Coordinates of C-alpha atoms in Angstrom, one line a residue:
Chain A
X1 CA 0.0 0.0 0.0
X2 CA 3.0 2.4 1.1
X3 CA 4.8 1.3 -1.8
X4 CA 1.6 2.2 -4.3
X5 CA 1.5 5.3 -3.2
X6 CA 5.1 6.0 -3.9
X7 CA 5.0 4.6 -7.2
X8 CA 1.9 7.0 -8.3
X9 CA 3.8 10.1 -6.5
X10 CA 6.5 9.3 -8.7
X11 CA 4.7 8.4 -11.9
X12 CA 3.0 11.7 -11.4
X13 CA 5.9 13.9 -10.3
X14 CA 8.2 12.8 -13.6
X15 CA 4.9 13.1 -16.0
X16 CA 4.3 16.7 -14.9
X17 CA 8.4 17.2 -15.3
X18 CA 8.1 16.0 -18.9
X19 CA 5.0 17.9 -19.3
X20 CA 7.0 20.9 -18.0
X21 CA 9.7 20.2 -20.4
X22 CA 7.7 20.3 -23.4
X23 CA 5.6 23.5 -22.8
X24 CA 9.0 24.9 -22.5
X25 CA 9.9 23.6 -25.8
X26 CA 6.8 24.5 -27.4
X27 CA 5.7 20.8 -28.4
X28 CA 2.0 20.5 -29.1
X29 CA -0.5 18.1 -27.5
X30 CA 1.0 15.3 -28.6
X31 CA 4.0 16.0 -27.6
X32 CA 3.3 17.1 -24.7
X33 CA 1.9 13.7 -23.6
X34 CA 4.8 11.7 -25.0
X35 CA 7.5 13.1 -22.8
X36 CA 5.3 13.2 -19.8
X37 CA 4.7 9.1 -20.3
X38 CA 8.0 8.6 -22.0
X39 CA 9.4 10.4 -18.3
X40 CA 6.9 8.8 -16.5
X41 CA 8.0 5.3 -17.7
X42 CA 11.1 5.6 -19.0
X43 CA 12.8 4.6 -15.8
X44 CA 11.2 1.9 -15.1
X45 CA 11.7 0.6 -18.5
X46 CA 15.5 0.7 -18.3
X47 CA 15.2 -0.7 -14.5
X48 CA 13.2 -3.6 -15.8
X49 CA 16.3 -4.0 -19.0
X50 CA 18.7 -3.9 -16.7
X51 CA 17.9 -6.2 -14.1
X52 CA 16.4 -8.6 -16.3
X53 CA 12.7 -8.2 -15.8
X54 CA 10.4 -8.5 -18.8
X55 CA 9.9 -4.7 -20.1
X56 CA 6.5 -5.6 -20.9
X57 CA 5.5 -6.1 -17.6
X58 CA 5.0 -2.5 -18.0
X59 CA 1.8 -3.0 -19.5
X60 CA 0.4 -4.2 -16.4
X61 CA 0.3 -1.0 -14.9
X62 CA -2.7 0.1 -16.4
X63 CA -4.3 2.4 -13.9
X64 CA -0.8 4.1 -13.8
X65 CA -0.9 4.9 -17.7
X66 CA -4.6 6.4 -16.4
X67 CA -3.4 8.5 -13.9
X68 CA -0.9 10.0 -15.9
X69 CA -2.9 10.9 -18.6
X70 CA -5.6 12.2 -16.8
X71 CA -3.0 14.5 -14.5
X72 CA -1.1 15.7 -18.1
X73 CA -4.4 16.5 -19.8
X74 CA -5.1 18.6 -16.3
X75 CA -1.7 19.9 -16.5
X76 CA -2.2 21.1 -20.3
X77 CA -5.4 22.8 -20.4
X78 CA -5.2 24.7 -17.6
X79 CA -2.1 25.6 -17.0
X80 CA -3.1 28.2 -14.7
X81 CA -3.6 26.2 -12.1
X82 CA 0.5 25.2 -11.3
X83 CA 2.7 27.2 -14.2
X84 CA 3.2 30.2 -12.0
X85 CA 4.8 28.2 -9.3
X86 CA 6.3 25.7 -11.4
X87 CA 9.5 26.0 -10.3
X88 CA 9.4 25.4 -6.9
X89 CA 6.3 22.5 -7.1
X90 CA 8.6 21.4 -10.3
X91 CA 11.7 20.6 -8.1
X92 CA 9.4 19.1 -5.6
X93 CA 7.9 16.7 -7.7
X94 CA 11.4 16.1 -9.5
X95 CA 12.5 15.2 -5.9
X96 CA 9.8 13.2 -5.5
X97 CA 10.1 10.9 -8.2
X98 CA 13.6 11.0 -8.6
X99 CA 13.7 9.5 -4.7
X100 CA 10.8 6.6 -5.3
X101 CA 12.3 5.2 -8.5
X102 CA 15.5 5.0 -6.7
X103 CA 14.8 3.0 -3.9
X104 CA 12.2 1.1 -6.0
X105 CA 15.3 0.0 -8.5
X106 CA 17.5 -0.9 -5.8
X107 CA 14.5 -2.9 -4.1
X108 CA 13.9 -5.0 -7.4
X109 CA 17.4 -5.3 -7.9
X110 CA 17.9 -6.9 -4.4
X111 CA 15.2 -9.3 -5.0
X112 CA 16.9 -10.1 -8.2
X113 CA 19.9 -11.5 -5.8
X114 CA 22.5 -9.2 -7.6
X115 CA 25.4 -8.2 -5.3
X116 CA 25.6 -4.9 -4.0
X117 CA 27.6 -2.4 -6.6
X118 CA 24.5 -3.6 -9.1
X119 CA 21.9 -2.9 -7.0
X120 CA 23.7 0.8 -6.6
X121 CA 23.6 1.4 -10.5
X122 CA 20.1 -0.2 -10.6
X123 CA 18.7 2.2 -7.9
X124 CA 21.0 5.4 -10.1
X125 CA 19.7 3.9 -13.8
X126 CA 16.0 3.5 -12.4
X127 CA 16.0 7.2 -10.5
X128 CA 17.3 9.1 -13.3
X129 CA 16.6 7.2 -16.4
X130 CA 13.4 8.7 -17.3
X131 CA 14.7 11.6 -16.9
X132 CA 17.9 10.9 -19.2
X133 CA 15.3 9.8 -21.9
X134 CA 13.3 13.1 -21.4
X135 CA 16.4 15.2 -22.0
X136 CA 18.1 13.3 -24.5
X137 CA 14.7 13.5 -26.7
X138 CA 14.1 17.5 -25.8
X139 CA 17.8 18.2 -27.2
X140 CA 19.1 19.1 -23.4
X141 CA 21.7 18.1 -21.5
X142 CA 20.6 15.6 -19.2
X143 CA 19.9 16.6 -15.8
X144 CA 22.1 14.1 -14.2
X145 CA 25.0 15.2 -15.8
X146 CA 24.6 19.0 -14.8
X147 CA 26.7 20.6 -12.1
X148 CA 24.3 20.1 -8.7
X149 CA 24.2 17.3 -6.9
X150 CA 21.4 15.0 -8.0
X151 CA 22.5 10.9 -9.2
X152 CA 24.6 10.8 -5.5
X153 CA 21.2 10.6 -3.7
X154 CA 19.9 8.1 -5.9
X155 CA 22.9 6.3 -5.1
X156 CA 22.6 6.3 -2.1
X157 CA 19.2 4.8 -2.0
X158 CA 21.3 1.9 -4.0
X159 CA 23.7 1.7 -1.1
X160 CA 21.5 2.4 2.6
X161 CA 19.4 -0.6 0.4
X162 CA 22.1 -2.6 -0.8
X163 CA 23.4 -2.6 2.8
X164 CA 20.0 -3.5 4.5
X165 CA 20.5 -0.4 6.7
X166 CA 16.6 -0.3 6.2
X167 CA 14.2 -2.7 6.0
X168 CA 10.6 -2.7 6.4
X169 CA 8.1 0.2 5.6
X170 CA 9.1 2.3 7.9
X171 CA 12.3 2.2 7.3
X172 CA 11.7 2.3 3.5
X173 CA 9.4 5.8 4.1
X174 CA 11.8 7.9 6.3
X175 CA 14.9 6.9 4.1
X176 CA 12.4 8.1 0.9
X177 CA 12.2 11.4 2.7
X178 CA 15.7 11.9 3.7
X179 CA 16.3 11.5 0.3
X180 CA 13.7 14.1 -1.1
X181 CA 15.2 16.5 1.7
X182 CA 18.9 15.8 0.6
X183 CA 18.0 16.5 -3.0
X184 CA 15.6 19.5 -1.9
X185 CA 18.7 20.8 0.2
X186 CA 21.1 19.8 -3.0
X187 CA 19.4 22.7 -5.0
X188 CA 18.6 25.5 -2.1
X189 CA 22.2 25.1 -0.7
X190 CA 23.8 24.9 -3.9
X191 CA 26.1 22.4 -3.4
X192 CA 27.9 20.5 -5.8
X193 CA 31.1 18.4 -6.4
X194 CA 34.6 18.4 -7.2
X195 CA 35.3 19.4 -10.9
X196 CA 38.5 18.7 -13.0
X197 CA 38.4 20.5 -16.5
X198 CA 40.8 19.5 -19.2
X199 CA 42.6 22.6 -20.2
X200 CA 44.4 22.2 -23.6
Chain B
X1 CA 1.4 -12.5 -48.1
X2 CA -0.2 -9.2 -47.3
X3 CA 1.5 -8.7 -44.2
X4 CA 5.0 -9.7 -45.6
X5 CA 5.2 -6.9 -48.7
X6 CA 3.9 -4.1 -45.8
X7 CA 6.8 -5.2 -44.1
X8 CA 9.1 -5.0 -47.0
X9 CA 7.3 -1.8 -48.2
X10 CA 8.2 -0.2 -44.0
X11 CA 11.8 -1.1 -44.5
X12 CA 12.8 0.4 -47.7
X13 CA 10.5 3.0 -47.0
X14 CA 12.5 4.1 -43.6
X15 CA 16.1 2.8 -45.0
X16 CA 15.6 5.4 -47.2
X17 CA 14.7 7.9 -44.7
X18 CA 17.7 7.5 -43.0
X19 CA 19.7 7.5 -45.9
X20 CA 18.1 10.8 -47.1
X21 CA 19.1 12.3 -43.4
X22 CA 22.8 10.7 -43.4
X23 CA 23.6 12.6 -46.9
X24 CA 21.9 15.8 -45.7
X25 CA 24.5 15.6 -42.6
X26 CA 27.3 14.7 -44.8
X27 CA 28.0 11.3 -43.6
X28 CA 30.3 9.0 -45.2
X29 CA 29.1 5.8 -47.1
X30 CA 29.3 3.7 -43.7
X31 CA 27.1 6.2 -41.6
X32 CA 24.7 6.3 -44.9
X33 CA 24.3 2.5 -44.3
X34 CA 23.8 2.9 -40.6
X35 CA 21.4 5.7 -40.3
X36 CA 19.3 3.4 -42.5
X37 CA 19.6 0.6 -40.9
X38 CA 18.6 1.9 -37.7
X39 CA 16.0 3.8 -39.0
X40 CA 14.3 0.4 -40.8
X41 CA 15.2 -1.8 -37.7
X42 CA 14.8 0.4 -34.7
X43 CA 11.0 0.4 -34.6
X44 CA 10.8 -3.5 -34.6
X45 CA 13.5 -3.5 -31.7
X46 CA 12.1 -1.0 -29.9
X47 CA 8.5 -2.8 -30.1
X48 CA 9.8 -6.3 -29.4
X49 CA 11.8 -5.1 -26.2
X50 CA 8.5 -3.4 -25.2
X51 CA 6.3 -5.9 -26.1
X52 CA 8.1 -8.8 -24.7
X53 CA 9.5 -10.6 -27.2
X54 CA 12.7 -11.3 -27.8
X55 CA 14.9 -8.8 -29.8
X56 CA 17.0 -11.8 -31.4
X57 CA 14.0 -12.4 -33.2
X58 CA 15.7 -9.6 -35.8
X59 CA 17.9 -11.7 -37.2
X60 CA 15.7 -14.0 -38.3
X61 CA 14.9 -11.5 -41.1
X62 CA 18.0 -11.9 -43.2
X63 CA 16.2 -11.0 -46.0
X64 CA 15.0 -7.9 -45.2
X65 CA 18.6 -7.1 -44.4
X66 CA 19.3 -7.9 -48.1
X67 CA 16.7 -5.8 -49.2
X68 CA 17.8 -2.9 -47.3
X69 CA 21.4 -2.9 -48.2
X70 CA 20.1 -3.3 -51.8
X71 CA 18.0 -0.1 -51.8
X72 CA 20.4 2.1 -49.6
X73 CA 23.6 1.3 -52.3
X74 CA 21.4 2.1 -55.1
X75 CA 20.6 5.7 -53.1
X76 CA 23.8 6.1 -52.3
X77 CA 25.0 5.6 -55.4
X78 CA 22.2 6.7 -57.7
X79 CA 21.3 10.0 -56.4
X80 CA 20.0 10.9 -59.4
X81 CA 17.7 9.0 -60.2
X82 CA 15.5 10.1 -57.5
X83 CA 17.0 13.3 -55.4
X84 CA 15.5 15.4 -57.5
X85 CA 12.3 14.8 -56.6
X86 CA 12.8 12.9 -52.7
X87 CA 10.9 15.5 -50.4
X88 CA 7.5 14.3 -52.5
X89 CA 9.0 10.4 -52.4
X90 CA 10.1 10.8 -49.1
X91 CA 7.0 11.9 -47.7
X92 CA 5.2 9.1 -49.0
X93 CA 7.5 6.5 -48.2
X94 CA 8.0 7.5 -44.5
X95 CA 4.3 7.4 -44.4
X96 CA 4.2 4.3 -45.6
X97 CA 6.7 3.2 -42.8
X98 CA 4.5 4.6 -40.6
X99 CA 1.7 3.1 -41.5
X100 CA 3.0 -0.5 -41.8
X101 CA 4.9 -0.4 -38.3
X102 CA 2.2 1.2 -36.6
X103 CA 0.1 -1.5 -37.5
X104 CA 2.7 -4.2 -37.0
X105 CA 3.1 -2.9 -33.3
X106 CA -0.3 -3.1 -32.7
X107 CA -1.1 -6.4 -34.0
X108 CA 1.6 -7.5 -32.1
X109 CA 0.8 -5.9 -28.8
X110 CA -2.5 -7.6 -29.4
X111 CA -1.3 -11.4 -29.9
X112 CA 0.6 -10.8 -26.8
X113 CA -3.2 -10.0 -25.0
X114 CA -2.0 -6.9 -23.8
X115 CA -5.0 -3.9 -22.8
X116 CA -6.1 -1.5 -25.1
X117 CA -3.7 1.7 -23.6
X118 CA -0.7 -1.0 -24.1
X119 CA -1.8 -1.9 -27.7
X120 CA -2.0 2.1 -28.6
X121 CA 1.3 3.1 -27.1
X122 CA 3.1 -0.2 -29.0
X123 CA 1.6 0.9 -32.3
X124 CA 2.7 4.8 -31.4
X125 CA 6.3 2.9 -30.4
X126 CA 6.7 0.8 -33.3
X127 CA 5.9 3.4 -35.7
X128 CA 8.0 6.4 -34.6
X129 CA 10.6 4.6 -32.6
X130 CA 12.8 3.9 -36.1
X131 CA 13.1 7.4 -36.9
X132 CA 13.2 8.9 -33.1
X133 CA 16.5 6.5 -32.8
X134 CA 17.4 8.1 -36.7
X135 CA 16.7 11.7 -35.5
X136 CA 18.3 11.7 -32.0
X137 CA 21.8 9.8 -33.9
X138 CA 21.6 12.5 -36.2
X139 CA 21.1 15.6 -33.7
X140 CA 18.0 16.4 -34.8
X141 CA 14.5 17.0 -33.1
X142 CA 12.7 14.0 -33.4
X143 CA 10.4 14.3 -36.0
X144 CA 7.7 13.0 -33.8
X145 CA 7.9 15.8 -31.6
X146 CA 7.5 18.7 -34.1
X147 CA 4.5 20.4 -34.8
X148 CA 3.1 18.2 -37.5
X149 CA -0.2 16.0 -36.8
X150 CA 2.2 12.3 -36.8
X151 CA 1.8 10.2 -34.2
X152 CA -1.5 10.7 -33.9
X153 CA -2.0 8.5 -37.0
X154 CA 0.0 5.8 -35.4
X155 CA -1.6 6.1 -32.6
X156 CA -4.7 6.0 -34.4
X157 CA -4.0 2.9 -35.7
X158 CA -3.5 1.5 -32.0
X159 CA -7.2 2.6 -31.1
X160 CA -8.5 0.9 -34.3
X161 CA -7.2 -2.7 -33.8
X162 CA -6.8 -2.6 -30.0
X163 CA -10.9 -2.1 -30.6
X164 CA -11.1 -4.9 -33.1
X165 CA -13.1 -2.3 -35.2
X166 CA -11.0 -4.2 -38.6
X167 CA -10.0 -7.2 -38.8
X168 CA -8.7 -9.5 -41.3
X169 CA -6.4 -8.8 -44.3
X170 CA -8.3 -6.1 -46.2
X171 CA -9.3 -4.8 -43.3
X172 CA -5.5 -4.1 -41.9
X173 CA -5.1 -3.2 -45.8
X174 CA -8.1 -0.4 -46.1
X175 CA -6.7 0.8 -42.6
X176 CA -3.2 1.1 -43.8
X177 CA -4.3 3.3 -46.6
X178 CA -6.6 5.8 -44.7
X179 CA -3.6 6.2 -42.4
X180 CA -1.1 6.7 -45.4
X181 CA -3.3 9.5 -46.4
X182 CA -4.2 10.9 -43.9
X183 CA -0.5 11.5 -43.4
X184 CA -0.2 13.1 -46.3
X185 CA -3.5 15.1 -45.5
X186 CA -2.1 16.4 -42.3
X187 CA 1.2 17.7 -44.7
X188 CA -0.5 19.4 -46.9
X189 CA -3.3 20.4 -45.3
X190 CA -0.5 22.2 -42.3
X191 CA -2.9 20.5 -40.0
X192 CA -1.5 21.1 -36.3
X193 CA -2.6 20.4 -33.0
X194 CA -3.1 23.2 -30.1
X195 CA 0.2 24.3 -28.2
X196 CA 0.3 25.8 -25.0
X197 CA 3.7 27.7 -24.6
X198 CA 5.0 28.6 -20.9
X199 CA 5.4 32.3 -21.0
X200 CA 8.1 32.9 -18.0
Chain C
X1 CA 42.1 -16.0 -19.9
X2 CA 42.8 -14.4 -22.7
X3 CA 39.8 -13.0 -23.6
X4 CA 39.1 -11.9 -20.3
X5 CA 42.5 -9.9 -20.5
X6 CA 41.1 -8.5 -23.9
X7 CA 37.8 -7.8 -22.0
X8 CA 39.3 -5.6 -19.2
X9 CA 41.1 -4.0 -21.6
X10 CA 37.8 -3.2 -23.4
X11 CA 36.5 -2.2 -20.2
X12 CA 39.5 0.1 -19.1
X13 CA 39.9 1.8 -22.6
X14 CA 36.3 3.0 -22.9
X15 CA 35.9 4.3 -19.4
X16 CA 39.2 6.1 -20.0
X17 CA 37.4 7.4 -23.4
X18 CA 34.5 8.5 -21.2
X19 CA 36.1 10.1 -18.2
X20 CA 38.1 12.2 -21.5
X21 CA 34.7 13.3 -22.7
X22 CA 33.1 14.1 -19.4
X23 CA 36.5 16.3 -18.1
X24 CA 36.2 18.0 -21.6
X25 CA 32.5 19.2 -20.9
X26 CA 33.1 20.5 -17.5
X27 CA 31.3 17.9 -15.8
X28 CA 31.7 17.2 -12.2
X29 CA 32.6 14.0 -10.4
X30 CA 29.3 12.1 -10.7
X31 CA 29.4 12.9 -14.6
X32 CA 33.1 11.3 -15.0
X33 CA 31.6 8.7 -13.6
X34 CA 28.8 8.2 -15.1
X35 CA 30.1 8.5 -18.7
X36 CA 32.7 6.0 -18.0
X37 CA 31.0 3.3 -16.7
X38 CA 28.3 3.8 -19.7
X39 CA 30.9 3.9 -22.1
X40 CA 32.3 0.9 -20.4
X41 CA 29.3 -1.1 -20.3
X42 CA 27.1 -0.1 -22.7
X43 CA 28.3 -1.8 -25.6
X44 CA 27.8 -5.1 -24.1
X45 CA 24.2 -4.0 -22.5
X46 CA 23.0 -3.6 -26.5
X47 CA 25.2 -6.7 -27.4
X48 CA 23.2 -8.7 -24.7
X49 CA 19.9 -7.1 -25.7
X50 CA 20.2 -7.9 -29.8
X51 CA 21.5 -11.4 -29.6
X52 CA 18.8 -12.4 -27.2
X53 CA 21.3 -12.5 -23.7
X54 CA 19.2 -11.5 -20.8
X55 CA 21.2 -7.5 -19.6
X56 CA 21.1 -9.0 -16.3
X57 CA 24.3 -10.8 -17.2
X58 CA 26.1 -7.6 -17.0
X59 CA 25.6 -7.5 -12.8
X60 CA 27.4 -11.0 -13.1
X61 CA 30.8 -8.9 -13.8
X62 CA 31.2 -7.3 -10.5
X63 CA 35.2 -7.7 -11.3
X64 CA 35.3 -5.3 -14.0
X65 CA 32.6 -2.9 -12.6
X66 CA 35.5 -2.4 -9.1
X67 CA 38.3 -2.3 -12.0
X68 CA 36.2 0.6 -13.9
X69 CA 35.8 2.4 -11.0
X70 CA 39.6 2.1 -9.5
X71 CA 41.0 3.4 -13.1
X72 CA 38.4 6.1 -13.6
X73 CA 39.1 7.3 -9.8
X74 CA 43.1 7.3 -10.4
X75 CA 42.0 9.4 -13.9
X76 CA 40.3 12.0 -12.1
X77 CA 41.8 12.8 -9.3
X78 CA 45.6 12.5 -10.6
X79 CA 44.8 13.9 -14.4
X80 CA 48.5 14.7 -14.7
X81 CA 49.5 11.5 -15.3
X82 CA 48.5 10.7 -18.1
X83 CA 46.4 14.0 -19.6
X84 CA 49.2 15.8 -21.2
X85 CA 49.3 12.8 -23.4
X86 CA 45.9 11.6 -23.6
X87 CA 45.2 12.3 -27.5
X88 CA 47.6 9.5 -28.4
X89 CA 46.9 7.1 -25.1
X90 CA 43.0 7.7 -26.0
X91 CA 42.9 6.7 -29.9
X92 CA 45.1 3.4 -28.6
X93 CA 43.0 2.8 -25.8
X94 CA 40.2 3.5 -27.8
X95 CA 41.0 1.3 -30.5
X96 CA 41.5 -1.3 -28.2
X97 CA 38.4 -1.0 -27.1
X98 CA 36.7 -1.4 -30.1
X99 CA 38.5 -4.2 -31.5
X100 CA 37.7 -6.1 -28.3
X101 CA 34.2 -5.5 -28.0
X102 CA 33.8 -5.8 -31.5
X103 CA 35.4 -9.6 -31.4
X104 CA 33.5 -10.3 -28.6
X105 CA 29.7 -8.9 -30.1
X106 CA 30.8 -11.3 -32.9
X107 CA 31.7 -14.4 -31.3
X108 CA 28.1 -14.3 -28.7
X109 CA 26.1 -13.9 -32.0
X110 CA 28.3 -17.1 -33.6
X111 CA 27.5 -18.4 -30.2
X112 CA 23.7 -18.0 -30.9
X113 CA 23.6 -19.4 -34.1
X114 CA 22.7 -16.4 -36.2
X115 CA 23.4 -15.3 -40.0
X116 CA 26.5 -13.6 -41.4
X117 CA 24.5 -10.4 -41.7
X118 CA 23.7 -10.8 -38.2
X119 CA 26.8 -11.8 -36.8
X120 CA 28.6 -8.6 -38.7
X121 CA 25.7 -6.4 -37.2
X122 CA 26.2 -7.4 -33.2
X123 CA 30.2 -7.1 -33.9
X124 CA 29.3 -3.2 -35.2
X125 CA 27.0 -2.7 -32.3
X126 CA 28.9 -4.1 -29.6
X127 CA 31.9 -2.0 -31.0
X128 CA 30.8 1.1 -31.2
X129 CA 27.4 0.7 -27.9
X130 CA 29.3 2.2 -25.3
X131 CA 30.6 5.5 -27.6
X132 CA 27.3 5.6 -29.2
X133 CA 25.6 5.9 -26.1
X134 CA 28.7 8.3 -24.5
X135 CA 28.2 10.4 -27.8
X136 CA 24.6 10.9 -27.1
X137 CA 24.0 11.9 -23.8
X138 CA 27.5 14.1 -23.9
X139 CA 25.1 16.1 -26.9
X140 CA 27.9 15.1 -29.4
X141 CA 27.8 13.4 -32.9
X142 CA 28.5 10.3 -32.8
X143 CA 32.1 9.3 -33.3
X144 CA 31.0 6.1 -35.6
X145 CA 29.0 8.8 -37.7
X146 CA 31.7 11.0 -38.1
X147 CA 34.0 11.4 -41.1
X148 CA 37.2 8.7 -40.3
X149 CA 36.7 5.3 -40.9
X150 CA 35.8 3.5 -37.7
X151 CA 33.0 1.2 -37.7
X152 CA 34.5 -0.7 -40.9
X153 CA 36.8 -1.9 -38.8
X154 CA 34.4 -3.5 -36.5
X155 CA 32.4 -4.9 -39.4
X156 CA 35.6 -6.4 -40.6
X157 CA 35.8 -8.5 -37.4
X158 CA 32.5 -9.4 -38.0
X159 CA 32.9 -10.8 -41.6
X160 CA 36.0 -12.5 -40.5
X161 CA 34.4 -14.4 -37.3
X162 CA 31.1 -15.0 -39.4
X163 CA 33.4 -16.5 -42.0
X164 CA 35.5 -18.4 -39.8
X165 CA 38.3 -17.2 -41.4
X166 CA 39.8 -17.5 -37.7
X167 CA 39.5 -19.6 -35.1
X168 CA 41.2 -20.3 -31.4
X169 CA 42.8 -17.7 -29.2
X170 CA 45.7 -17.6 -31.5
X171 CA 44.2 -16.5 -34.2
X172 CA 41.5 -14.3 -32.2
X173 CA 44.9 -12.4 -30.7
X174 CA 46.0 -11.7 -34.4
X175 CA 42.7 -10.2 -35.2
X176 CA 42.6 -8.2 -32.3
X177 CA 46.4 -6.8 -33.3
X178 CA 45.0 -6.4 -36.5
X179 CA 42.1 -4.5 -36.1
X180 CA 44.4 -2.4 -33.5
X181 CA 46.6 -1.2 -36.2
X182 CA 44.0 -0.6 -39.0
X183 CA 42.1 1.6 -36.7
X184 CA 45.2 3.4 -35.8
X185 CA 46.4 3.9 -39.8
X186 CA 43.0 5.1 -40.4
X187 CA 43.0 8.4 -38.0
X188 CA 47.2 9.0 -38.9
X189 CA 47.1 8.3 -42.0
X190 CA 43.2 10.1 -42.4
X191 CA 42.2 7.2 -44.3
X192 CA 38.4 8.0 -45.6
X193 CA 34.9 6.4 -47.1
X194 CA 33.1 8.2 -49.9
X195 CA 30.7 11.2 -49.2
X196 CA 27.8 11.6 -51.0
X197 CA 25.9 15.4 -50.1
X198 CA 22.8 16.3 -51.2
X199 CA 22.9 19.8 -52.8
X200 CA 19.1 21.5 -52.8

């Protein structure tokens, strides 16, 4: 039930990002919808490659594909409602999903039996991934490989899981909000890591 | 029979799409051959991995290998007998592609007994996903996102057979040709679907 | 044993090749990372996914994942080993890489019992994956699409596996050398394929 919930936050939070992304770009209807679902899904899609799910298990999540629409086709016609505080319900959102997908890769990955550095890159493919697909189609830089910190919390979803330094659904919950607060704090705080620039 | 020349017709029809785009980038003879290839083979891999099937199953069609590689070298090294007049040819041909693979997908997705949602976003998949893989190689904007009425007809052909409103072979063959023109329609007719820009 | 010595040198060359990119676009230590392990890996992810290997198999390679990580860390934070002459340490590396890979993409497809056409097609892919995918999300064009001969030499591994022209480690390792120095002669000596441009 917990985990239901976390997995419709997040389907919802990275098909409004998409959304967002394509009203910026000016796409019309159509396109608007295909980078909300292809954000939406995207993630899960390359979670389920990776650690050797069928993909088209995907298609089981009916209601999901429901939701989305029905939230994108809000999103779109009345734009009013959100678009003048995008940016901060944006990041939330972004947070959000970013923080569910992540610990619901590593989760998978662990039942999958695979050792621990795998279920780290699980937990960072699944967390970012439909994001990755989103920018990559929009023509942008993808997020994850801009300067703030934002793959290191996914991460560490991968790792606190990985470890079992959490178990149960109350563990599961408070380490999905640290993680939303990290990556909230991440973007207020400005932090960011080391750089090394090749100068030629 | 029927199903195997729309098949043959989808994969010239996209090979050459791809070849058209390498030569307008300037690519050598090897990146003519593999912007076609991707662009005639993508959409069936990208609809097997989503619908569950294997993606080995490719290789099983040598022949339409062949055929590309056939059709490419004469572009490549024919130009003339058809530059001249490619946009028109073009046109028709990728909506021919589309057309066949949208319908492909969709039949697919439905002898796999996936829902109706899951049959409409495999025929939107299989028909766009050939030149989305072309376009984002290339570093273009993926044709699927501009502001041109396209996927709509793939998807279009989703709601048709996920609804079992045709079936049979001149069924799939009348449906095929409303969607080819209706392509075309939407080209010539500058049909478009409403935007919504964000104004920040 | 010695293929697995020509697979961590794979590995080691193309995570090299994508901590390069990643320091040349500024990105920070997440990025480096991230580019090098997708460069590492992704070839064999979209070998395993066309010849029908479940992508799970890649977890199973925990060794080279710790190895990818050690060189990439030793890259980044002491760049002054080895950047003032990475140019020529990068096209070696780098055709190391894709002679390996592209030897190995060939012999899983012999493996599987596919066609010529098909085993030449998985020793392209698996070559060239990882730098596809590195290309891509860095916003670059792809190096195989570019205008020096690359991916012919991965084809030529292809033919020459498909063909059993050679067999046994032996004549694998003379391949590999091969390959090596054709890819080399091809950048210093700026070997090219015929262009074809369309003029409108």
């Amino acid at each position: 039930m917990t985990w239901e919930i976390l997995t419709i936050i997040g389907t919802i939070a990275f098909a409004l990002s998409g959304v967002i992304v394509a009203m910026e770009e000016d796409y019309d209807l159509m396109g608007v919808y295909i980078l909300g679902l292809v954000t939406a899904f995207g993630g899960g899609a390359i979670r389920n490659l990776l650690v050797g799910l069928p993909i088209s298990a995907l298609w089981e999540q009916g209601h999901l594909f429901t939701i989305a629409l029905i939230v994108m086709t809000i999103a779109f016609f009345f734009p009013k409602l959100w678009v003048t505080k995008w940016m901060k319900w944006g990041l939330i959102f972004d947070a959000l999903g970013l923080a569910a997908f992540a610990i619901q890769g590593a989760l998978y990955a662990t039942s999958m039996g695979h050792s621990l550095s795998a279920i780290i890159v699980a937990a960072m493919l699944t967390g970012t991934g439909g994001g990755m697909i989103r920018d990559v189609l929009a023509g942008r830089k993808p997020i994850f490989l801009r300067n703030e910190i934002y793959i290191v919390w996914a991460m560490l979803a991968g790792i606190v899981i990985g470890l079992e330094l959490v178990t149960g659904t109350v563990g599961i919950m408070i380490l999905f909000v640290v993680i939303v607060v990290l990556r909230m704090l991440s973007v207020y705080m400005r932090w960011s890591l080391p750089h090394r620039t090749l100068s030629q």
